[in-house]
PDB file of C-alpha atoms in Angstrom:
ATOM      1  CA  UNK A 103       0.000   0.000   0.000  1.00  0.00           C
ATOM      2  CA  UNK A 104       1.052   3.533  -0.793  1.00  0.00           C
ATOM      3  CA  UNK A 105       3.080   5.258   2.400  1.00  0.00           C
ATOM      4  CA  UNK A 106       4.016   8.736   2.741  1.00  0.00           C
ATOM      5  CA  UNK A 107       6.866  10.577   4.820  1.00  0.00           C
ATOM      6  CA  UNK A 108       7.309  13.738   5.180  1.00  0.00           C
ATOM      7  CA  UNK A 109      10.878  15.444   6.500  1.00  0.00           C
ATOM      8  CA  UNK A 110      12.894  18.378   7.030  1.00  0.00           C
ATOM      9  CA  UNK A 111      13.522  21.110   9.454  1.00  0.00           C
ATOM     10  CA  UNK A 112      11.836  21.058  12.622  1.00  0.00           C
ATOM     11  CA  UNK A 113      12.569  24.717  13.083  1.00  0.00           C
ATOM     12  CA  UNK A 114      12.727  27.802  11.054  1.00  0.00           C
ATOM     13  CA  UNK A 115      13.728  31.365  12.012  1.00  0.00           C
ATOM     14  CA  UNK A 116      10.747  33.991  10.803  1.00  0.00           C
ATOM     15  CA  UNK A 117      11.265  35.510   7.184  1.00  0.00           C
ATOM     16  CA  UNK A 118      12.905  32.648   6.195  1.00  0.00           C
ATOM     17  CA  UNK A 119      12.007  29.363   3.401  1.00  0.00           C
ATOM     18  CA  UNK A 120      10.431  26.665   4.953  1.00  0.00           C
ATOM     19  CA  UNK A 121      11.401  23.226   2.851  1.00  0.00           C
ATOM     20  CA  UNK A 122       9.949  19.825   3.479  1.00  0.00           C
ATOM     21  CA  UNK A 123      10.208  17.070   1.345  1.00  0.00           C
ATOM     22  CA  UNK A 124       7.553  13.610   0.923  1.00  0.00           C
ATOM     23  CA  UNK A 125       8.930  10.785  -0.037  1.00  0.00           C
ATOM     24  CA  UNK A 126       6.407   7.944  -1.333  1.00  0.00           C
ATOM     25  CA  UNK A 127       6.509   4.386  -1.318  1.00  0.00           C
ATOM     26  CA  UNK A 128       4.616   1.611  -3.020  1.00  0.00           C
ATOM     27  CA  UNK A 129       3.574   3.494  -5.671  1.00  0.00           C
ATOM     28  CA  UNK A 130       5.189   5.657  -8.677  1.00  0.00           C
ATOM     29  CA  UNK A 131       4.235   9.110  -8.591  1.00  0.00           C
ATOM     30  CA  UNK A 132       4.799   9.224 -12.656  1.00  0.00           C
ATOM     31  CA  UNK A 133       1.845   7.282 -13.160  1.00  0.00           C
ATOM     32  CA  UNK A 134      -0.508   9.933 -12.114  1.00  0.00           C
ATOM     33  CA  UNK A 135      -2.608  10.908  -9.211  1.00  0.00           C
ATOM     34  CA  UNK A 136      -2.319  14.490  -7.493  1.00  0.00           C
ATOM     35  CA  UNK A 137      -0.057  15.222  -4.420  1.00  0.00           C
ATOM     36  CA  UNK A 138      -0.582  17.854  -1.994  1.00  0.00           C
ATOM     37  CA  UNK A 139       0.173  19.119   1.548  1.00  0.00           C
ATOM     38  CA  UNK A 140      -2.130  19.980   4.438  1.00  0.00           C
ATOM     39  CA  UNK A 141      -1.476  21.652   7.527  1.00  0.00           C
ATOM     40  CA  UNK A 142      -2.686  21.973  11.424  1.00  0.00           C
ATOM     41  CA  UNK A 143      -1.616  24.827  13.751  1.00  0.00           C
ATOM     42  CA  UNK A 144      -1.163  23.311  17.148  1.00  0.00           C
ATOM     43  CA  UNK A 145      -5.013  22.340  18.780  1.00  0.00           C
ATOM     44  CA  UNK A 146      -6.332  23.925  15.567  1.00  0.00           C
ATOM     45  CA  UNK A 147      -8.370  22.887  12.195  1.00  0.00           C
ATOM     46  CA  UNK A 148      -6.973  21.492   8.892  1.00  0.00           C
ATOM     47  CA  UNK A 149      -5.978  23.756   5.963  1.00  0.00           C
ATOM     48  CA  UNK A 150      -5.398  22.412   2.559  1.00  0.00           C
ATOM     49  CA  UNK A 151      -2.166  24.281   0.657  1.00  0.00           C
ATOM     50  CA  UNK A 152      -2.338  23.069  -2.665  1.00  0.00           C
ATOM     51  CA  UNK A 153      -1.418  20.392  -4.700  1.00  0.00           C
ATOM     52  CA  UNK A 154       0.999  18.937  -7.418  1.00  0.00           C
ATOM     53  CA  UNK A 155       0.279  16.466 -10.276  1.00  0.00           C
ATOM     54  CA  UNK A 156       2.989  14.026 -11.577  1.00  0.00           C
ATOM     55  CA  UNK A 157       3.666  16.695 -14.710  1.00  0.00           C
ATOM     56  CA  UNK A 158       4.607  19.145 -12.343  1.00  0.00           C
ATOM     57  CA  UNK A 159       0.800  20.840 -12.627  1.00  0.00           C
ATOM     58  CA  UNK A 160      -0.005  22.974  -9.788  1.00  0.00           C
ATOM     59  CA  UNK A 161      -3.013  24.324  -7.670  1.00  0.00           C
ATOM     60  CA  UNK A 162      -2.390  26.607  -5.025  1.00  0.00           C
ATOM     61  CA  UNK A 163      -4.506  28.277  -2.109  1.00  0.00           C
ATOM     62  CA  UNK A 164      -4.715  31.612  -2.884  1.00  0.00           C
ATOM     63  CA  UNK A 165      -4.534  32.173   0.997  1.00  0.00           C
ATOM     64  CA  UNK A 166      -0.890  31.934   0.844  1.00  0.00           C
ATOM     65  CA  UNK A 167      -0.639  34.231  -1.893  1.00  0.00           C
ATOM     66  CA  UNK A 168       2.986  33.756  -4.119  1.00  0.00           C
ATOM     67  CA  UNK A 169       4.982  32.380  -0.881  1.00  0.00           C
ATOM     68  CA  UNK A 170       4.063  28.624  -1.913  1.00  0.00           C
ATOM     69  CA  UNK A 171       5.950  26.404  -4.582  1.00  0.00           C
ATOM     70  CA  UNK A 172       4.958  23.006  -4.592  1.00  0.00           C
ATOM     71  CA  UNK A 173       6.933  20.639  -7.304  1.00  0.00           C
ATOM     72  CA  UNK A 174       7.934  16.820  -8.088  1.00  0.00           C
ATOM     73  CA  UNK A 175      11.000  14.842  -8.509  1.00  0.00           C
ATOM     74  CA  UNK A 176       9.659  11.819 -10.467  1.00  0.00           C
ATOM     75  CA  UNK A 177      13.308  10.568 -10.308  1.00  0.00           C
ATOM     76  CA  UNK A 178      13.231   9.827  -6.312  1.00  0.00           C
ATOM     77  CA  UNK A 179       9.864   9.357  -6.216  1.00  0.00           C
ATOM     78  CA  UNK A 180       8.770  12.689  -3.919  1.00  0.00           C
ATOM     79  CA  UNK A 181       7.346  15.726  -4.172  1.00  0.00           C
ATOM     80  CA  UNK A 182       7.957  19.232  -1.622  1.00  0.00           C
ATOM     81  CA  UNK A 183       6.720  22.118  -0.336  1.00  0.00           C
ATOM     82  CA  UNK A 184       8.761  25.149  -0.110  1.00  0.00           C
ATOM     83  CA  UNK A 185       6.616  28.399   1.685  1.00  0.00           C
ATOM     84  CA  UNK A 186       8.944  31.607   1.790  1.00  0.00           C
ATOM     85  CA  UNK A 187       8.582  34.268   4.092  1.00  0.00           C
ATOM     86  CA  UNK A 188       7.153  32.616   7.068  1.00  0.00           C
ATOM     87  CA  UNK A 189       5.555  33.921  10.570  1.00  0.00           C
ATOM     88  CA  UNK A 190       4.573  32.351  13.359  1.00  0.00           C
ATOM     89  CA  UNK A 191       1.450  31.878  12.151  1.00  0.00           C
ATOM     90  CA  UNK A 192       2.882  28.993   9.680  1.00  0.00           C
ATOM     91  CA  UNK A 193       4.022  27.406  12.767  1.00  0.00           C
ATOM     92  CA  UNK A 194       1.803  23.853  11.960  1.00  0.00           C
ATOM     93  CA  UNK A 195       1.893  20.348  11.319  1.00  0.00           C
ATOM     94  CA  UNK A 196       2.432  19.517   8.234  1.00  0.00           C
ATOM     95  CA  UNK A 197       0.837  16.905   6.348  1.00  0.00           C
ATOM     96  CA  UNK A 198       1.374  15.275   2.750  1.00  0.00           C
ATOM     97  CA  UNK A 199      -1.867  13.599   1.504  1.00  0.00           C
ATOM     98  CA  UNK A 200      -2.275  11.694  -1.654  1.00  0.00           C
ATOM     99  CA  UNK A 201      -5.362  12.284  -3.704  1.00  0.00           C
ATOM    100  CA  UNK A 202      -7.426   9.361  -4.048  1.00  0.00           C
ATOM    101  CA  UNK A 203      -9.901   9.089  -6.395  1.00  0.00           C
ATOM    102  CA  UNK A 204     -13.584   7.475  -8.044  1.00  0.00           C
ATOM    103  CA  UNK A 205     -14.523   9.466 -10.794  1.00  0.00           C
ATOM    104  CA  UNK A 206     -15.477  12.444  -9.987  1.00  0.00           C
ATOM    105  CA  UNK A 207     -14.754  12.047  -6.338  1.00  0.00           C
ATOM    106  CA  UNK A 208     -11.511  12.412  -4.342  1.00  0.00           C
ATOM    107  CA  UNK A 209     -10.581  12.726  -1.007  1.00  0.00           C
ATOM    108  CA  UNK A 210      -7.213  12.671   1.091  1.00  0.00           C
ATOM    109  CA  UNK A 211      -5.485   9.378   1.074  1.00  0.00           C
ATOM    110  CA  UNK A 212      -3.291   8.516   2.408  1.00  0.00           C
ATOM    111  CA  UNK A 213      -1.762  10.552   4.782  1.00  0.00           C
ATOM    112  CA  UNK A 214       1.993  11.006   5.456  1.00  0.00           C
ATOM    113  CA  UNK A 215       2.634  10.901   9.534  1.00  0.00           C
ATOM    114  CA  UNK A 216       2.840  14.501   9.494  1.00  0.00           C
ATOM    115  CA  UNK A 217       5.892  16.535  10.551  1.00  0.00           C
ATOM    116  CA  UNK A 218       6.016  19.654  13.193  1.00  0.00           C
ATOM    117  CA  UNK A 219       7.190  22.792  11.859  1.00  0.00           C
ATOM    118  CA  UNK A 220       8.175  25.799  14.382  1.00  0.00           C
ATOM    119  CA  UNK A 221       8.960  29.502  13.570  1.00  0.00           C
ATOM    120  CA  UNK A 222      10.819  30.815  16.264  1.00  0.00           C
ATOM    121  CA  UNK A 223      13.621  32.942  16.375  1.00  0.00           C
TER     122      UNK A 223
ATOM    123  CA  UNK B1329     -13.597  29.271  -1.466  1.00  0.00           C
ATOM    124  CA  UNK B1330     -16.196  27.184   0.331  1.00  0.00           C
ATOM    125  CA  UNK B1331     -17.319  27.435   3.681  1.00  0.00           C
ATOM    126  CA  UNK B1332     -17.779  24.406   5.865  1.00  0.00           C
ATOM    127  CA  UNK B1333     -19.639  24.617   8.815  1.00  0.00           C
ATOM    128  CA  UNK B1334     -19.557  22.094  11.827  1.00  0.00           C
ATOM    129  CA  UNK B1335     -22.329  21.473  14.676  1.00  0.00           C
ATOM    130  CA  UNK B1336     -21.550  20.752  17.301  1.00  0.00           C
ATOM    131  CA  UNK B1337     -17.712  21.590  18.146  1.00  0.00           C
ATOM    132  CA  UNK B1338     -17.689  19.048  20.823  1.00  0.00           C
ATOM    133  CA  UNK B1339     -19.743  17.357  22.260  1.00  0.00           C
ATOM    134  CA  UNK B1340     -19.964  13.938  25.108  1.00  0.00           C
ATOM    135  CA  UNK B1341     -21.305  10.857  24.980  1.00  0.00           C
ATOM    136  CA  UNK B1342     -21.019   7.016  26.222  1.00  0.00           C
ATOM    137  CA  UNK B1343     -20.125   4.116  24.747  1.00  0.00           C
ATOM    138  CA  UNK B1344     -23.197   2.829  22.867  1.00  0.00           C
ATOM    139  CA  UNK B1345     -24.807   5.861  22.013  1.00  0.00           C
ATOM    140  CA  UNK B1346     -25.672   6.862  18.636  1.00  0.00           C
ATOM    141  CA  UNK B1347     -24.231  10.088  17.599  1.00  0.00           C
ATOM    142  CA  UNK B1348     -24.804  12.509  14.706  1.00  0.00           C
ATOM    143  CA  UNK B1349     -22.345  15.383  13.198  1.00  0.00           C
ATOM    144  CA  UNK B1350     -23.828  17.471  10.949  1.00  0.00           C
ATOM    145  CA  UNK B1351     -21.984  19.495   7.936  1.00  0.00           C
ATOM    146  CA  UNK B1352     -23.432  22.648   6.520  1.00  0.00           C
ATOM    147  CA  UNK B1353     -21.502  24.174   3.129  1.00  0.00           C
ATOM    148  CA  UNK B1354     -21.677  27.698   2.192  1.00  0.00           C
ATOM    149  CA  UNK B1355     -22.667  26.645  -1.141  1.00  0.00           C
ATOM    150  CA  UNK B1356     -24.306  23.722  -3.043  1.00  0.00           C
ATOM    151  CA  UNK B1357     -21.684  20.818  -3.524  1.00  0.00           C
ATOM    152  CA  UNK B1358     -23.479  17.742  -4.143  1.00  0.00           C
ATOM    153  CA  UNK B1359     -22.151  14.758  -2.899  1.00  0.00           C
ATOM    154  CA  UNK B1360     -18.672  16.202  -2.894  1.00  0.00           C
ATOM    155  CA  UNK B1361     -18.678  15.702   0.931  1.00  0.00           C
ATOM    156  CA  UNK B1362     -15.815  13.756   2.687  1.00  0.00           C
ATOM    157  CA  UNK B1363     -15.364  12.924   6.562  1.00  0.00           C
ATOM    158  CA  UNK B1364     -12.333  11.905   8.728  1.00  0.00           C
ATOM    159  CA  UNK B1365     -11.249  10.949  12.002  1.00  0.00           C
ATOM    160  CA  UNK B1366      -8.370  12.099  13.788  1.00  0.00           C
ATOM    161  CA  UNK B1367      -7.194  11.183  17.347  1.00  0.00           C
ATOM    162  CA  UNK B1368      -5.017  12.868  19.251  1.00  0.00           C
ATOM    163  CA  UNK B1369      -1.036  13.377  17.631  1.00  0.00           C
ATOM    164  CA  UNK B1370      -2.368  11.128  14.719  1.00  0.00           C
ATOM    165  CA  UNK B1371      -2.716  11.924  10.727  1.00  0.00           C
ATOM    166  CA  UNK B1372      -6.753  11.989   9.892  1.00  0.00           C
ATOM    167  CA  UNK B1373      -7.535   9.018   8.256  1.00  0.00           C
ATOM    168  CA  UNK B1374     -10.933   9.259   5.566  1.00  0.00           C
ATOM    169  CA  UNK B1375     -14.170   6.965   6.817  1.00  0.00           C
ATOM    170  CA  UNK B1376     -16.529   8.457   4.215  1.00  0.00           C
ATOM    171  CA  UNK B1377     -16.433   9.978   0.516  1.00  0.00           C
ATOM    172  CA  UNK B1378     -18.618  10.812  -1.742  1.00  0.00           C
ATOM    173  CA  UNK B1379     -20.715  11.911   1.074  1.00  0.00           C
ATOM    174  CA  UNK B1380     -21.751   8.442   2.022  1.00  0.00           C
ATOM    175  CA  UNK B1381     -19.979   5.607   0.472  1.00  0.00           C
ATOM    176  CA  UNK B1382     -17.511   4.082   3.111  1.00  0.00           C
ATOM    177  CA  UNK B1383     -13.919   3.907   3.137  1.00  0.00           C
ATOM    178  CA  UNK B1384     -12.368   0.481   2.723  1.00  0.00           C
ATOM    179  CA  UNK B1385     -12.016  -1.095   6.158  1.00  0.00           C
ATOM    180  CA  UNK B1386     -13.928   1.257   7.923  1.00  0.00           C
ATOM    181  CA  UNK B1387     -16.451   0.054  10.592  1.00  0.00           C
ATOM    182  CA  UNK B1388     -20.203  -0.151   9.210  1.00  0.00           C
ATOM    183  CA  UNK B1389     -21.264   1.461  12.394  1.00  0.00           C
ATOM    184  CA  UNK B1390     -20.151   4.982  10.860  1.00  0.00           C
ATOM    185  CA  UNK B1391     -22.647   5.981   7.837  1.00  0.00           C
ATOM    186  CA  UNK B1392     -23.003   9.497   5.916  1.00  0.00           C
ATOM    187  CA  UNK B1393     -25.302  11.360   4.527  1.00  0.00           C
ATOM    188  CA  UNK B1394     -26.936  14.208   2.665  1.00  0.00           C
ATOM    189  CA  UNK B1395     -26.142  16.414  -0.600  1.00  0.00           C
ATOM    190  CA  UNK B1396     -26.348  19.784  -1.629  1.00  0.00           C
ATOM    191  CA  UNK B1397     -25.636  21.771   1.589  1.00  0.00           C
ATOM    192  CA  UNK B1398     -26.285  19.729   4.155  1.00  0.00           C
ATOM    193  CA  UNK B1399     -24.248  16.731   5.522  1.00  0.00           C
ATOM    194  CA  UNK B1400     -24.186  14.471   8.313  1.00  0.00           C
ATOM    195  CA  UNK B1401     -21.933  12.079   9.910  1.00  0.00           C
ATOM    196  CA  UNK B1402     -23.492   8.997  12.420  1.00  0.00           C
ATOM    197  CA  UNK B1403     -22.030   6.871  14.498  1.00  0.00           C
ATOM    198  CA  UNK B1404     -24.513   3.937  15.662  1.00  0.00           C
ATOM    199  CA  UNK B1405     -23.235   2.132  18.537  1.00  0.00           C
ATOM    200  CA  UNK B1406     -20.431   4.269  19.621  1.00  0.00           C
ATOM    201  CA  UNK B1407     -17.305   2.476  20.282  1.00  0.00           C
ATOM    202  CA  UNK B1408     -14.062   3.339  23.041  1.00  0.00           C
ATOM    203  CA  UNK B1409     -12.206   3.737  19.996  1.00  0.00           C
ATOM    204  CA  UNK B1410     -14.083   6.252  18.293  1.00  0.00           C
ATOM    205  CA  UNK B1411     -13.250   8.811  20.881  1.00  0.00           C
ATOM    206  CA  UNK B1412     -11.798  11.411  18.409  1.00  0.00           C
ATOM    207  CA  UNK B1413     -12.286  14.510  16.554  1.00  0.00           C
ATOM    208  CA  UNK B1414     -14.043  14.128  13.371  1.00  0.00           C
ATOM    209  CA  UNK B1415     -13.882  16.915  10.455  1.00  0.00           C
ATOM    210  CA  UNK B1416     -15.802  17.003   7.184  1.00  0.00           C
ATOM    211  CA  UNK B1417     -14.081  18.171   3.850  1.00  0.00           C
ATOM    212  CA  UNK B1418     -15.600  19.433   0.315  1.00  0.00           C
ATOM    213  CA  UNK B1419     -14.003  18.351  -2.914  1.00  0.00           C
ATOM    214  CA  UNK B1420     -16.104  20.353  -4.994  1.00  0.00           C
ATOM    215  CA  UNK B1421     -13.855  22.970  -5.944  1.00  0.00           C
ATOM    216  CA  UNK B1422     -10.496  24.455  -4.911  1.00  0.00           C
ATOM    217  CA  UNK B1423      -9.010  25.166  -2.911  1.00  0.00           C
ATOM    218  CA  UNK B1424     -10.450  22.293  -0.600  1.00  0.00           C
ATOM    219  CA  UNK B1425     -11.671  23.525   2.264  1.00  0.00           C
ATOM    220  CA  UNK B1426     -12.955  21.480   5.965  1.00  0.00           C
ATOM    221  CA  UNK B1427     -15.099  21.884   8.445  1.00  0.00           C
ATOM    222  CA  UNK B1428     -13.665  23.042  11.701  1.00  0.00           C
ATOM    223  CA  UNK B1429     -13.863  19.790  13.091  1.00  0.00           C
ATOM    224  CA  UNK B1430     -16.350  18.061  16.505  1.00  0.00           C
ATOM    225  CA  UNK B1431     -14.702  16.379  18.772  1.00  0.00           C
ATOM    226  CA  UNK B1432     -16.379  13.264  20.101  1.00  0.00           C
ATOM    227  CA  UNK B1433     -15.576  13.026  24.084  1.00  0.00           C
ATOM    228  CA  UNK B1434     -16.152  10.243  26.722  1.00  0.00           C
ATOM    229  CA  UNK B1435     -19.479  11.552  28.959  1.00  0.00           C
TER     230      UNK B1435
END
């Protein structure tokens, strides 16, 4: 079955680029399917960020405005989120999801473990 | 973007009861209507999409409903396990938007 992990810095300093990368399993991301991220401030609700087909396609939420690139590296099987600028309002867990589908329904599945991002200084 | 509107936020009941979560969007979405469970420092994991059609593996005790606007989520014979916050989730349009979540706590 298809497994998700998400890594990369557990803290970033305000203004700066967070990165984190997904790395899938048990399933090639060049056959198709979309990829996105989610996130979840601490004892808060869930925000979808966008979302990245295997082509490299994107769909962003526009409540991040240009800060969010979202791409795939078909060669090691993963996809990232980079989100520039960031406050302590980005401080969140961060999720990557993969979107599965029944024509013309999707939903989130599955779901990496998530990984804890902190803006502090 | 969509609205999605939870009722209740939380609310408490025992093992055995039969418990309803209902989903209001801001805008018709059909059956476009997803639900998930999350417990505590856990990923959410799906249980319904498409508004009612259940997940693979999920219990049968959890069932959904509605279209439109309006959505529901039941749990019939409430389990220990099911102690857990529960958030619906349109797929109608982008970006995707969810509910702000009920969380389901032991009475």
């Amino acid at each position: 079955q298809v497994q998700l992990e998400e890594s990369g810095p557990g803290l970033v300093k305000p203004a700066e680029t967070l990165s984190l990368t997904c790395a899938v399993s048990a399933y090639s991301i060049s056959t198709g399917y979309y990829w996105g991220w989610i996130r979840q401030p601490p004892g808060k609700g869930l925000e979808s960020m966008g979302s990245v087909y295997h082509n490299g396609r994107t769909h962003y939420n526009p409540s991040l405005g240009s800060r969010i690139i979202m791409s795939v590296d078909t060669s090691k099987n993963q996809f990232s989120l980079r989100l520039n600028s960031v406050t302590a309002a980005d401080t969140a867990v961060y999720y990557c999801v993969k979107y599965s589908t029944e024509p013309p329904y999707n939903w989130f599945d599955p779901w990496g473990q998530g990984a804890l991002v902190t803006v502090s200084a | 973007d969509i609205q999605m509107t939870q009722s209740p936020s939380s609310l408490s009941a025992s093992v055995g009861d039969r418990v309803t979560i209902a989903c209001r969007a801001s805008q018709t979405i059909g059956s476009y209507l997803n639900w998930y469970q999350q417990k505590p420092g856990k990923a959410p994991k799906v249980l319904i999409y498409a508004a009612s059609r259940l997940q693979n593996g999920v219990p049968s005790r959890f069932s959904g409903s509605g279209s439109g606007t309006d959505f529901s989520l039941t749990i019939t014979g409430l389990q220990p396990e099911d102690f857990a916050s529960y958030y619906c989730q349109q797929s109608y349009s982008s970006p995707r938007t969810f509910g702000g979540g009920t969380k389901v706590e032991i009475k």
